[in-house]
Short mmCIF file of C-alpha atoms in Angstrom, two decimals:
data_model
loop_
_atom_site.label_atom_id
_atom_site.label_comp_id
_atom_site.label_asym_id
_atom_site.label_seq_id
_atom_site.Cartn_x
_atom_site.Cartn_y
_atom_site.Cartn_z
CA MET A 229 0.00 0.00 0.00
CA GLY A 230 2.81 2.38 0.95
CA ARG A 231 4.70 1.62 -2.28
CA ARG A 232 1.56 2.25 -4.36
CA LEU A 233 0.98 5.56 -2.58
CA LEU A 234 4.59 6.58 -3.20
CA LEU A 235 4.32 5.74 -6.91
CA THR A 236 1.01 7.56 -7.16
CA ASN A 237 2.40 10.72 -5.61
CA PHE A 238 5.51 10.58 -7.80
CA PHE A 239 3.37 10.12 -10.94
CA LEU A 240 1.10 13.04 -10.11
CA PHE A 241 4.06 15.27 -9.23
CA THR A 242 5.74 14.41 -12.54
CA ILE A 243 2.73 15.06 -14.76
CA SER A 244 1.92 18.22 -12.81
CA LEU A 245 5.46 19.52 -13.27
CA LEU A 246 5.46 18.65 -16.97
CA SER A 247 2.25 20.57 -17.58
CA PHE A 248 3.81 23.78 -16.30
CA LEU A 249 7.11 23.38 -18.17
CA LEU A 250 5.31 23.09 -21.51
CA PRO A 251 5.11 26.09 -23.80
CA THR A 252 1.57 27.42 -24.20
CA LEU A 253 -0.01 28.44 -27.46
CA HIS A 254 -1.64 31.41 -25.74
CA ALA A 255 -0.61 33.75 -22.95
CA LEU A 256 -2.72 32.20 -20.20
CA PRO A 257 -4.86 32.79 -18.19
CA LEU A 258 -7.83 33.83 -20.28
CA SER A 259 -10.22 36.69 -19.60
CA THR A 260 -12.98 38.53 -21.43
CA ASN A 261 -13.00 41.73 -23.47
CA SER A 262 -16.61 42.59 -24.13
CA ARG A 263 -18.07 39.60 -26.04
CA TRP A 264 -14.64 38.07 -26.76
CA ILE A 265 -12.44 35.65 -24.85
CA VAL A 266 -8.85 36.90 -24.94
CA ASP A 267 -5.44 35.85 -23.68
CA ASN A 268 -3.17 37.77 -21.35
CA THR A 269 -1.96 39.97 -24.23
CA GLY A 270 -5.48 40.86 -25.37
CA GLN A 271 -5.48 38.61 -28.43
CA ARG A 272 -8.66 36.68 -29.29
CA VAL A 273 -8.68 33.05 -28.20
CA LYS A 274 -11.48 31.08 -29.81
CA LEU A 275 -12.50 28.03 -27.82
CA ALA A 276 -12.96 25.19 -30.31
CA CYS A 277 -13.65 22.39 -27.86
CA ILE A 278 -14.91 18.86 -27.74
CA ASN A 279 -16.76 17.22 -24.86
CA TRP A 280 -15.05 14.31 -23.10
CA SER A 281 -17.29 12.48 -20.65
CA SER A 282 -16.11 11.58 -17.16
CA HIS A 283 -19.40 11.89 -15.28
CA LEU A 284 -20.99 8.45 -15.64
CA GLU A 285 -21.20 5.86 -12.86
CA LEU A 286 -17.56 4.78 -13.25
CA MET A 287 -16.41 8.41 -12.78
CA VAL A 288 -13.55 7.74 -15.20
CA ALA A 289 -12.87 9.46 -18.52
CA GLU A 290 -14.26 7.35 -21.34
CA GLY A 291 -11.99 5.55 -23.79
CA LEU A 292 -9.25 4.45 -21.42
CA THR A 293 -9.92 0.77 -22.14
CA LYS A 294 -9.44 1.50 -25.86
CA GLN A 295 -6.44 3.84 -26.09
CA PRO A 296 -3.68 5.31 -23.89
CA VAL A 297 -4.68 8.67 -22.49
CA ASP A 298 -1.82 10.49 -24.23
CA VAL A 299 -2.86 9.00 -27.58
CA ILE A 300 -6.38 10.35 -27.08
CA SER A 301 -5.11 13.78 -26.00
CA LYS A 302 -2.78 14.00 -28.98
CA LYS A 303 -5.58 12.97 -31.35
CA ILE A 304 -7.75 15.78 -29.99
CA LYS A 305 -4.97 18.26 -30.75
CA ASP A 306 -4.25 16.76 -34.18
CA LEU A 307 -7.94 17.15 -35.08
CA LYS A 308 -7.54 20.89 -34.40
CA PHE A 309 -9.55 21.12 -31.21
CA ASN A 310 -7.77 23.44 -28.79
CA CYS A 311 -9.93 22.68 -25.78
CA VAL A 312 -11.84 19.94 -23.97
CA ARG A 313 -15.01 20.40 -21.96
CA LEU A 314 -14.24 17.68 -19.40
CA THR A 315 -17.34 16.56 -17.51
CA TYR A 316 -17.42 15.36 -13.91
CA PRO A 317 -19.98 14.65 -11.14
CA ILE A 318 -19.90 16.89 -8.06
CA TYR A 319 -19.61 13.75 -5.89
CA LEU A 320 -16.09 13.31 -7.26
CA ALA A 321 -15.15 16.40 -5.25
CA THR A 322 -17.40 15.94 -2.22
CA ASN A 323 -17.71 12.19 -1.56
CA LYS A 324 -14.34 11.01 -0.25
CA THR A 325 -15.38 7.37 -0.20
CA LEU A 326 -16.20 7.44 -3.91
CA ALA A 327 -13.31 9.67 -4.95
CA SER A 328 -10.69 7.64 -3.10
CA GLN A 329 -11.48 4.31 -4.69
CA THR A 330 -9.15 3.34 -7.51
CA VAL A 331 -10.06 3.18 -11.16
CA ARG A 332 -9.61 -0.60 -11.00
CA GLN A 333 -12.01 -0.82 -8.05
CA SER A 334 -14.59 1.33 -9.82
CA PHE A 335 -14.58 -1.00 -12.83
CA LEU A 336 -14.74 -4.15 -10.73
CA ASN A 337 -17.44 -2.77 -8.41
CA ALA A 338 -19.53 -2.02 -11.51
CA GLY A 339 -19.32 -5.68 -12.49
CA LEU A 340 -17.11 -5.18 -15.53
CA SER A 341 -15.22 -8.26 -16.62
CA ASN A 342 -11.58 -9.05 -15.95
CA SER A 343 -10.89 -8.83 -19.68
CA ILE A 344 -12.09 -5.21 -19.75
CA VAL A 345 -9.97 -4.40 -16.71
CA ALA A 346 -7.06 -6.07 -18.50
CA ASP A 347 -7.62 -3.77 -21.49
CA LEU A 348 -7.56 -0.81 -19.13
CA GLN A 349 -4.36 -2.10 -17.57
CA ALA A 350 -2.72 -2.61 -20.96
CA ASN A 351 -3.62 0.84 -22.31
CA ASN A 352 -3.24 2.91 -19.15
CA PRO A 353 -1.07 1.11 -16.59
CA SER A 354 -0.15 4.40 -14.89
CA ILE A 355 -3.80 5.29 -14.26
CA ILE A 356 -5.54 2.04 -13.34
CA ASP A 357 -4.47 2.08 -9.68
CA LEU A 358 -4.86 5.81 -9.12
CA SER A 359 -7.78 7.06 -7.07
CA LEU A 360 -10.62 8.45 -9.14
CA ILE A 361 -9.79 12.05 -8.23
CA ASP A 362 -6.11 11.49 -9.04
CA ALA A 363 -7.06 9.84 -12.33
CA PHE A 364 -9.13 12.89 -13.20
CA GLN A 365 -6.06 15.07 -12.57
CA ALA A 366 -4.01 12.74 -14.77
CA ILE A 367 -6.45 13.30 -17.66
CA VAL A 368 -6.11 17.07 -17.27
CA ALA A 369 -2.31 16.75 -17.14
CA SER A 370 -2.28 14.68 -20.34
CA LEU A 371 -4.35 17.31 -22.13
CA ALA A 372 -2.02 20.03 -20.84
CA LYS A 373 0.99 18.09 -22.07
CA ASN A 374 -0.55 18.24 -25.54
CA ASN A 375 -1.35 21.98 -25.29
CA VAL A 376 -5.08 21.39 -25.00
CA MET A 377 -6.98 23.78 -22.74
CA VAL A 378 -9.58 22.39 -20.34
CA ILE A 379 -12.99 23.57 -19.18
CA LEU A 380 -14.14 21.65 -16.12
CA ASP A 381 -17.85 21.01 -16.54
CA ASN A 382 -19.95 20.00 -13.55
CA HIS A 383 -22.35 17.80 -15.47
CA VAL A 384 -24.32 16.20 -12.60
CA SER A 385 -24.09 15.68 -8.85
CA LYS A 386 -24.65 11.93 -8.55
CA PRO A 387 -22.64 10.15 -11.27
CA ALA A 388 -25.02 9.07 -14.03
CA TRP A 389 -25.95 9.70 -17.63
CA CYS A 390 -27.55 13.07 -18.20
CA CYS A 391 -30.27 14.19 -18.57
CA GLY A 392 -33.91 13.69 -17.54
CA ASN A 393 -36.53 15.91 -16.00
CA ASP A 394 -36.94 13.59 -13.02
CA ASP A 395 -33.40 12.23 -12.49
CA GLY A 396 -32.85 14.14 -9.25
CA ASN A 397 -29.87 15.99 -10.78
CA GLY A 398 -31.78 18.71 -12.59
CA PHE A 399 -32.20 21.78 -10.39
CA PHE A 400 -31.16 23.28 -7.09
CA GLY A 401 -32.89 21.43 -4.27
CA ASP A 402 -33.53 18.24 -6.25
CA GLN A 403 -32.79 14.91 -4.57
CA TYR A 404 -29.09 14.85 -5.52
CA PHE A 405 -28.59 18.58 -6.07
CA ASN A 406 -27.86 20.22 -2.73
CA PRO A 407 -26.79 23.84 -3.40
CA LYS A 408 -24.38 23.97 -0.45
CA LEU A 409 -22.74 20.68 -1.44
CA TRP A 410 -22.54 21.94 -5.03
CA ILE A 411 -20.69 25.10 -3.97
CA LYS A 412 -18.40 23.00 -1.77
CA GLY A 413 -17.59 20.76 -4.74
CA LEU A 414 -17.01 23.67 -7.12
CA THR A 415 -14.71 25.30 -4.60
CA LYS A 416 -12.65 22.14 -4.21
CA MET A 417 -12.31 21.61 -7.98
CA ALA A 418 -11.37 25.26 -8.50
CA ALA A 419 -8.70 25.09 -5.79
CA LEU A 420 -7.42 21.72 -7.00
CA PHE A 421 -6.44 23.22 -10.36
CA GLN A 422 -5.57 26.76 -9.29
CA ASP A 423 -1.93 26.30 -10.31
CA ASN A 424 -2.66 24.66 -13.65
CA PRO A 425 -2.82 27.33 -16.38
CA TYR A 426 -4.41 24.93 -18.87
CA VAL A 427 -7.59 24.75 -16.81
CA VAL A 428 -8.95 27.94 -18.33
CA GLY A 429 -12.59 27.77 -17.29
CA MET A 430 -15.24 26.13 -15.16
CA SER A 431 -18.75 25.50 -16.40
CA LEU A 432 -20.71 25.56 -13.17
CA ARG A 433 -23.61 23.24 -14.04
CA ASN A 434 -24.88 21.43 -17.09
CA GLU A 435 -28.48 21.74 -18.33
CA LEU A 436 -30.63 22.97 -15.46
CA ARG A 437 -34.10 21.45 -15.92
CA GLY A 438 -37.12 19.82 -14.38
CA PRO A 439 -40.41 20.82 -12.76
CA ARG A 440 -38.72 22.77 -9.95
CA GLN A 441 -36.65 25.07 -12.15
CA ASN A 442 -37.28 28.79 -11.67
CA THR A 443 -35.36 32.04 -11.89
CA LYS A 444 -35.66 32.90 -8.19
CA ASP A 445 -33.63 29.85 -7.14
CA TRP A 446 -31.06 30.15 -9.95
CA TYR A 447 -28.06 30.12 -7.61
CA MET A 448 -25.39 30.51 -10.27
CA GLN A 449 -24.13 33.79 -8.85
CA GLY A 450 -23.21 32.12 -5.56
CA GLY A 451 -21.33 29.40 -7.41
CA ALA A 452 -19.54 31.99 -9.54
CA GLU A 453 -18.34 33.92 -6.49
CA ALA A 454 -17.11 30.73 -4.81
CA VAL A 455 -15.17 29.59 -7.87
CA HIS A 456 -13.58 33.00 -8.43
CA LYS A 457 -12.51 33.22 -4.79
CA ALA A 458 -10.86 29.79 -4.96
CA ASN A 459 -9.31 30.32 -8.40
CA PRO A 460 -9.37 33.88 -9.78
CA SER A 461 -7.69 32.79 -13.02
CA VAL A 462 -10.48 30.72 -14.55
CA LEU A 463 -13.37 31.83 -16.72
CA VAL A 464 -16.68 31.33 -14.92
CA ILE A 465 -19.29 29.88 -17.28
CA LEU A 466 -22.97 30.07 -16.35
CA SER A 467 -25.80 28.04 -17.87
CA GLY A 468 -29.51 28.76 -18.16
CA LEU A 469 -32.79 26.94 -17.78
CA SER A 470 -34.66 24.34 -19.86
CA TYR A 471 -31.64 22.18 -20.69
CA ASP A 472 -29.52 25.29 -21.12
CA THR A 473 -31.57 26.72 -23.96
CA ASP A 474 -32.99 29.71 -22.06
CA LEU A 475 -31.11 32.65 -20.55
CA SER A 476 -33.82 35.15 -21.50
CA PHE A 477 -34.59 35.95 -17.84
CA LEU A 478 -31.24 37.76 -17.67
CA ARG A 479 -32.73 40.58 -19.74
CA THR A 480 -34.56 41.74 -16.64
CA LYS A 481 -32.45 39.99 -14.00
CA PRO A 482 -28.80 40.63 -14.96
CA VAL A 483 -26.01 38.84 -13.15
CA SER A 484 -24.24 40.99 -10.56
CA LEU A 485 -20.81 39.79 -9.45
CA SER A 486 -17.99 41.24 -7.36
CA PHE A 487 -15.46 40.63 -10.16
CA THR A 488 -15.21 41.44 -13.86
CA GLY A 489 -13.45 40.08 -16.94
CA LYS A 490 -14.21 36.40 -16.30
CA LEU A 491 -17.93 35.90 -16.98
CA VAL A 492 -19.10 33.73 -19.89
CA PHE A 493 -22.58 32.38 -20.61
CA GLU A 494 -23.40 28.97 -22.06
CA VAL A 495 -26.15 27.74 -24.37
CA HIS A 496 -26.92 24.33 -25.93
CA GLN A 497 -28.63 23.58 -29.22
CA TYR A 498 -29.48 20.24 -30.85
CA SER A 499 -31.90 19.40 -33.62
CA PHE A 500 -34.22 17.89 -31.00
CA SER A 501 -34.18 21.20 -29.09
CA ALA A 502 -36.89 22.20 -31.57
CA GLY A 503 -38.91 19.02 -30.97
CA LEU A 504 -39.91 17.43 -34.28
CA ASP A 505 -39.82 20.68 -36.24
CA TRP A 506 -36.80 19.77 -38.38
CA LYS A 507 -38.63 16.62 -39.46
CA THR A 508 -42.15 17.95 -39.88
CA LYS A 509 -41.78 21.57 -41.05
CA ASN A 510 -40.14 23.57 -43.83
CA ALA A 511 -36.38 23.87 -43.27
CA ASN A 512 -36.25 27.61 -44.01
CA GLN A 513 -38.97 28.30 -41.48
CA VAL A 514 -37.39 26.09 -38.81
CA CYS A 515 -33.95 27.60 -39.40
CA GLY A 516 -35.36 31.11 -39.11
CA ASN A 517 -37.15 30.15 -35.90
CA MET A 518 -34.04 28.51 -34.45
CA THR A 519 -31.76 31.47 -35.09
CA ASN A 520 -34.38 33.93 -33.85
CA ASN A 521 -34.89 31.89 -30.67
CA LEU A 522 -31.15 31.56 -30.12
CA MET A 523 -30.80 35.34 -30.28
CA LYS A 524 -33.89 35.94 -28.14
CA ASN A 525 -32.97 33.38 -25.48
CA ALA A 526 -29.18 33.71 -25.36
CA GLY A 527 -27.60 35.62 -28.25
CA PHE A 528 -28.70 38.98 -26.86
CA LEU A 529 -25.91 38.54 -24.29
CA LEU A 530 -23.37 39.01 -27.10
CA ASP A 531 -24.89 42.42 -27.76
CA GLN A 532 -24.68 43.17 -24.04
CA GLY A 533 -20.94 42.51 -24.14
CA TYR A 534 -20.58 38.92 -22.85
CA PRO A 535 -19.04 35.89 -24.58
CA LEU A 536 -21.51 33.13 -25.43
CA PHE A 537 -20.22 29.55 -25.35
CA LEU A 538 -22.17 26.99 -27.41
CA GLY A 539 -21.33 24.27 -24.90
CA GLU A 540 -23.15 21.38 -26.58
CA TRP A 541 -24.26 20.76 -30.15
CA GLY A 542 -23.84 17.89 -32.56
CA VAL A 543 -25.43 15.21 -34.72
CA ALA A 544 -25.37 11.43 -35.00
CA LEU A 545 -22.14 11.11 -36.97
CA SER A 546 -22.56 7.39 -37.59
CA SER A 547 -25.15 8.32 -40.23
CA ILE A 548 -26.22 11.95 -40.55
CA SER A 549 -29.92 12.04 -41.39
CA GLN A 550 -31.51 14.58 -43.71
CA THR A 551 -33.17 16.12 -40.67
CA ASP A 552 -29.84 16.56 -38.87
CA THR A 553 -28.18 17.81 -42.06
CA LYS A 554 -30.64 20.70 -42.27
CA TYR A 555 -30.16 21.53 -38.60
CA LEU A 556 -26.38 21.34 -38.90
CA ASN A 557 -26.18 23.63 -41.93
CA CYS A 558 -28.37 26.20 -40.20
CA LEU A 559 -26.39 26.06 -36.94
CA LEU A 560 -23.04 26.35 -38.74
CA ALA A 561 -24.28 29.44 -40.57
CA PHE A 562 -25.25 30.97 -37.23
CA ALA A 563 -21.95 29.98 -35.59
CA VAL A 564 -19.96 31.52 -38.46
CA GLU A 565 -21.98 34.72 -38.44
CA ARG A 566 -21.57 35.19 -34.68
CA ASP A 567 -18.15 33.51 -34.48
CA LEU A 568 -19.14 31.65 -31.32
CA ASP A 569 -16.90 29.73 -28.97
CA TRP A 570 -18.15 26.14 -28.78
CA ALA A 571 -17.80 22.54 -27.65
CA LEU A 572 -18.95 19.65 -29.86
CA TRP A 573 -20.80 16.71 -28.35
CA THR A 574 -18.93 14.35 -28.23
CA LEU A 575 -15.48 12.74 -28.41
CA ALA A 576 -16.56 9.32 -27.18
CA GLY A 577 -16.92 6.60 -29.79
CA SER A 578 -18.26 4.28 -27.10
CA TYR A 579 -18.75 4.04 -23.34
CA SER A 580 -17.14 1.58 -20.96
CA SER A 581 -20.59 1.08 -19.48
CA LYS A 582 -23.82 2.99 -20.19
CA ASP A 583 -27.43 1.98 -19.61
CA GLY A 584 -26.19 -1.41 -18.46
CA ILE A 585 -24.48 -2.05 -21.81
CA VAL A 586 -20.73 -2.63 -21.88
CA GLY A 587 -18.95 -0.85 -24.73
CA LYS A 588 -22.13 0.90 -25.88
CA ASN A 589 -21.71 2.75 -29.17
CA GLU A 590 -22.14 6.55 -29.15
CA ARG A 591 -23.78 7.65 -32.39
CA PHE A 592 -22.78 11.26 -31.79
CA GLY A 593 -19.16 10.28 -31.18
CA LEU A 594 -16.46 11.94 -33.28
CA LEU A 595 -14.34 8.80 -32.92
CA THR A 596 -15.20 5.27 -33.97
CA GLN A 597 -16.36 2.69 -31.45
CA ASN A 598 -12.81 1.49 -30.80
CA TRP A 599 -11.51 5.09 -30.50
CA THR A 600 -8.96 4.63 -33.29
CA ASP A 601 -10.28 6.77 -36.13
CA VAL A 602 -12.62 9.62 -37.03
CA ARG A 603 -16.15 8.43 -37.67
CA ASN A 604 -17.03 11.04 -40.30
CA LYS A 605 -14.23 12.92 -42.08
CA ILE A 606 -16.64 14.98 -44.20
CA PHE A 607 -18.05 16.42 -40.99
CA LEU A 608 -14.59 17.62 -39.98
CA GLN A 609 -14.32 19.49 -43.27
CA LYS A 610 -17.67 21.16 -42.63
CA ILE A 611 -16.66 22.46 -39.19
CA SER A 612 -13.08 23.47 -40.05
CA VAL A 613 -14.03 27.11 -40.65
CA ILE A 614 -15.33 27.51 -37.08
CA GLN A 615 -12.20 26.00 -35.52
CA SER A 616 -10.27 29.24 -36.06
CA PRO A 617 -11.24 32.78 -35.06
CA LEU A 618 -12.91 34.86 -37.75
CA GLN A 619 -13.40 38.00 -35.67
CA GLY A 620 -12.07 39.60 -32.52
CA PRO A 621 -11.65 42.81 -30.53
CA GLU A 622 -10.78 45.84 -32.65
CA THR A 623 -7.30 46.02 -31.16
CA SER A 624 -6.46 42.52 -32.44
CA TYR A 625 -7.00 42.97 -36.19
CA ARG A 626 -5.85 45.31 -38.93
CA HIS A 627 -8.66 44.91 -41.46
CA SER A 628 -12.26 43.68 -41.71
CA HIS A 629 -13.97 42.14 -44.72
CA LYS A 630 -16.61 39.56 -45.68
CA ILE A 631 -16.52 35.88 -46.54
CA VAL A 632 -19.27 34.01 -48.38
CA TYR A 633 -19.63 30.69 -46.56
CA HIS A 634 -21.46 27.60 -47.84
CA PRO A 635 -22.32 25.52 -44.76
CA SER A 636 -23.27 22.37 -46.67
CA THR A 637 -19.67 21.96 -47.86
CA GLY A 638 -17.87 24.00 -45.21
CA LEU A 639 -16.21 26.00 -48.01
CA CYS A 640 -16.20 29.63 -49.13
CA ILE A 641 -16.46 31.39 -52.51
CA LEU A 642 -13.05 32.14 -54.04
CA LYS A 643 -12.00 33.83 -57.25
CA LYS A 644 -10.40 31.69 -59.92
CA PRO A 645 -8.68 32.69 -63.20
CA VAL A 646 -10.57 34.18 -66.15
CA MET A 647 -13.38 35.77 -64.16
CA GLY A 648 -14.52 32.49 -62.62
CA ILE A 649 -15.43 31.55 -59.07
CA LYS A 650 -15.15 28.34 -57.10
CA LEU A 651 -15.59 26.89 -53.65
CA GLY A 652 -12.43 26.56 -51.60
CA ASN A 653 -10.88 26.69 -48.15
CA CYS A 654 -12.28 29.65 -46.22
CA SER A 655 -8.79 30.55 -44.99
CA GLU A 656 -7.96 31.38 -48.63
CA SER A 657 -11.11 33.43 -49.22
CA ASP A 658 -10.95 36.66 -51.15
CA HIS A 659 -11.88 39.83 -49.30
CA TRP A 660 -15.49 40.45 -50.25
CA THR A 661 -17.63 43.49 -49.55
CA TYR A 662 -21.41 43.46 -49.43
CA THR A 663 -22.67 46.84 -50.55
CA PRO A 664 -25.89 48.66 -49.61
CA GLN A 665 -26.99 47.91 -53.18
CA TYR A 666 -26.64 44.15 -52.43
CA THR A 667 -23.70 43.58 -54.77
CA LEU A 668 -20.92 41.21 -53.75
CA ASP A 669 -17.63 42.84 -54.74
CA ILE A 670 -14.03 41.74 -54.35
CA GLU A 671 -12.09 44.41 -52.48
CA GLY A 672 -9.45 46.30 -54.41
CA SER A 673 -10.91 45.38 -57.77
CA TYR A 674 -13.81 46.30 -60.04
CA LEU A 675 -15.13 42.74 -59.89
CA CYS A 676 -18.50 41.62 -58.57
CA LEU A 677 -20.49 38.39 -58.58
CA LYS A 678 -22.91 37.99 -61.50
CA ALA A 679 -25.51 35.42 -62.53
CA LYS A 680 -25.26 34.56 -66.25
CA GLY A 681 -28.65 32.88 -66.45
CA LEU A 682 -30.81 30.12 -65.09
CA ASN A 683 -28.90 26.83 -64.65
CA ARG A 684 -25.66 28.49 -65.73
CA ARG A 685 -22.44 29.04 -63.82
CA ALA A 686 -22.05 32.30 -61.93
CA LYS A 687 -19.09 34.48 -62.91
CA LEU A 688 -17.26 37.64 -61.99
CA THR A 689 -17.87 40.79 -64.00
CA ILE A 690 -16.84 44.43 -64.08
CA ASP A 691 -20.34 45.43 -65.17
CA CYS A 692 -21.92 45.64 -61.73
CA GLN A 693 -24.95 47.79 -62.57
CA ARG A 694 -26.96 45.28 -64.61
CA ARG A 695 -29.41 42.57 -63.64
CA GLY A 696 -27.94 39.49 -62.05
CA THR A 697 -25.46 41.39 -59.85
CA THR A 698 -27.59 42.09 -56.77
CA TRP A 699 -27.88 39.31 -54.19
CA ALA A 700 -30.58 39.73 -51.55
CA PRO A 701 -31.06 37.29 -48.65
CA ILE A 702 -34.53 35.78 -48.91
CA SER A 703 -36.72 33.15 -47.23
CA ALA A 704 -37.33 32.81 -43.50
CA SER A 705 -33.79 31.51 -43.04
CA LYS A 706 -32.21 34.54 -44.77
CA LEU A 707 -29.67 32.09 -46.21
CA HIS A 708 -30.77 32.09 -49.86
CA LEU A 709 -29.01 34.70 -52.03
CA ALA A 710 -31.46 35.66 -54.76
CA THR A 711 -30.93 37.75 -57.88
CA ARG A 712 -33.34 38.97 -60.56
CA LEU A 713 -32.47 37.68 -64.05
CA SER A 714 -35.40 39.35 -65.80
CA LYS A 715 -38.67 41.02 -64.97
CA ASN A 716 -40.31 37.67 -64.26
CA THR A 717 -37.37 35.45 -63.31
CA THR A 718 -35.58 35.24 -59.96
CA ALA A 719 -32.81 32.74 -59.29
CA CYS A 720 -30.77 31.69 -56.27
CA LEU A 721 -27.09 31.02 -55.96
CA ASP A 722 -26.58 27.27 -55.80
CA VAL A 723 -23.91 24.55 -55.80
CA ASP A 724 -24.35 21.70 -58.26
CA SER A 725 -23.29 18.09 -57.86
CA ASP A 726 -19.80 18.92 -59.16
CA ASN A 727 -19.40 21.76 -56.64
CA HIS A 728 -19.79 24.41 -59.35
CA LEU A 729 -21.45 27.68 -58.38
CA VAL A 730 -24.58 28.10 -60.49
CA THR A 731 -27.88 29.95 -60.36
CA THR A 732 -31.05 27.87 -60.23
CA THR A 733 -34.69 28.27 -59.33
CA CYS A 734 -35.00 29.12 -55.64
CA LYS A 735 -36.12 26.02 -53.77
CA CYS A 736 -37.90 25.10 -50.54
CA MET A 737 -39.77 28.42 -50.48
CA ARG A 738 -43.07 26.73 -49.61
CA SER A 739 -44.16 24.58 -46.67
CA ASP A 740 -42.66 21.33 -47.97
CA ASN A 741 -41.01 19.53 -45.04
CA THR A 742 -39.08 17.09 -47.26
CA CYS A 743 -37.20 19.72 -49.29
CA ASP A 744 -33.53 20.28 -48.37
CA PRO A 745 -32.35 23.81 -49.27
CA GLY A 746 -28.75 23.15 -48.16
CA SER A 747 -27.11 23.59 -51.56
CA GLN A 748 -28.62 27.10 -51.78
CA TRP A 749 -27.76 28.22 -48.26
CA PHE A 750 -24.95 30.78 -47.98
CA LYS A 751 -23.91 33.07 -45.15
CA ILE A 752 -22.19 36.40 -45.78
CA ALA A 753 -20.16 36.84 -42.60
CA ASN A 754 -17.64 39.25 -41.15
CA ALA A 755 -13.99 38.21 -41.00
CA ASN A 756 -10.87 39.95 -39.77
CA ASP A 757 -7.20 39.96 -40.75
CA PHE A 758 -5.44 39.53 -37.42
CA TYR A 759 -2.08 41.02 -36.52
#
């Protein structure tokens, strides 16, 4: 026992020391400048995170029976995520009996087979006999070693899958959600990582919900003060009601804290957040409703000068349905326009144990079931544009322009030789301007975008006063770019099956719920040239 304790302490000291000797990509800690998250030099830091679950009954980060922890951390970095939203139950910080049992004991107590424990031993021999709280620290240290920032997310109190209206974990005062114990747990977790610069934020509670939820007993301010007192370096991230889809009550009940420069708000959005609308209603109408509701319920905080963190979103990557495709294209357009910080749900390709099933597949997982590969590489292409900052505080950029983003492909409109245009990497986008006359011009030239006719390729022209050169956003989604070809003919910018930019008849304008307008959806968004 004494030898194991000595080895444990030496291991934790080593990984802790390594995390602080590593060079950081940003000047940490992070803070806020109006609606932006910035580093210690004032430069924009965009959180492009992925969720990694550690809140289920085992209280161990998922995937450790499949891959070594450092392999997983490196893969996260290689896939261009700079941050992990690492979930945990509050009992990990407040229940010493639970937190002190080893990872091995947790697996065996849950009835998992010796062969699974052997897989854990083979992949992570340095973690298997650590206590659960020490193993959690080892995960954070591994991420730090790979220059991945961490947001500690209190997902639940009692370790379990989340979420249900009646699971006892939903709102302050529920069976397992004692506010005083919650603050005690937050304080301990904040203090535990106060010397680790890679722990850049703490999300105080995931998805408040249930029949008891109300604004009067929304105790987030008390949690925020406790966390800041224990660890003044971290961002304090507050969630709203109704599964973190509603912060609208803050319009009339603003948060008042004793500190500044650390407050971030969090919102979640899935296709099922709109019930069955994406399946049963017209996509343009649902997209318009979703973006309007996001702004009404949470996005207004951006205008009030606070960062907004899209803490959970995602689709079933094992097979993206037409319903989820429409939702995803709409959400990506919104995320590009507002340049949100975000965390994708989820990293896990499978769970060690969930719902009584060993090795249960996670359809939303970015990784495959055995955690060795990416489940959907096309999806990664689609989200690549939101993995880097597009905008930032005025002091951090030298020039502002527009990009024309096509969410269905994840690409932007670029100029090509002989007055042509094409779709390409958004990082290579030309600098577009969108004039009050609705023309799309390339800066520093006389060129603008022109429709040549119905079902013909769009081109660039220097004759920007004629028909076919004005592009107005239409439909409830405001994502169609329409131009008038003649007195009686209107067409929309489109992408054909060969990825050529063409103009075709505007589609999905009526109440047809089966129509997919994705090829005709474009977002004209602001972008900055950073110093």
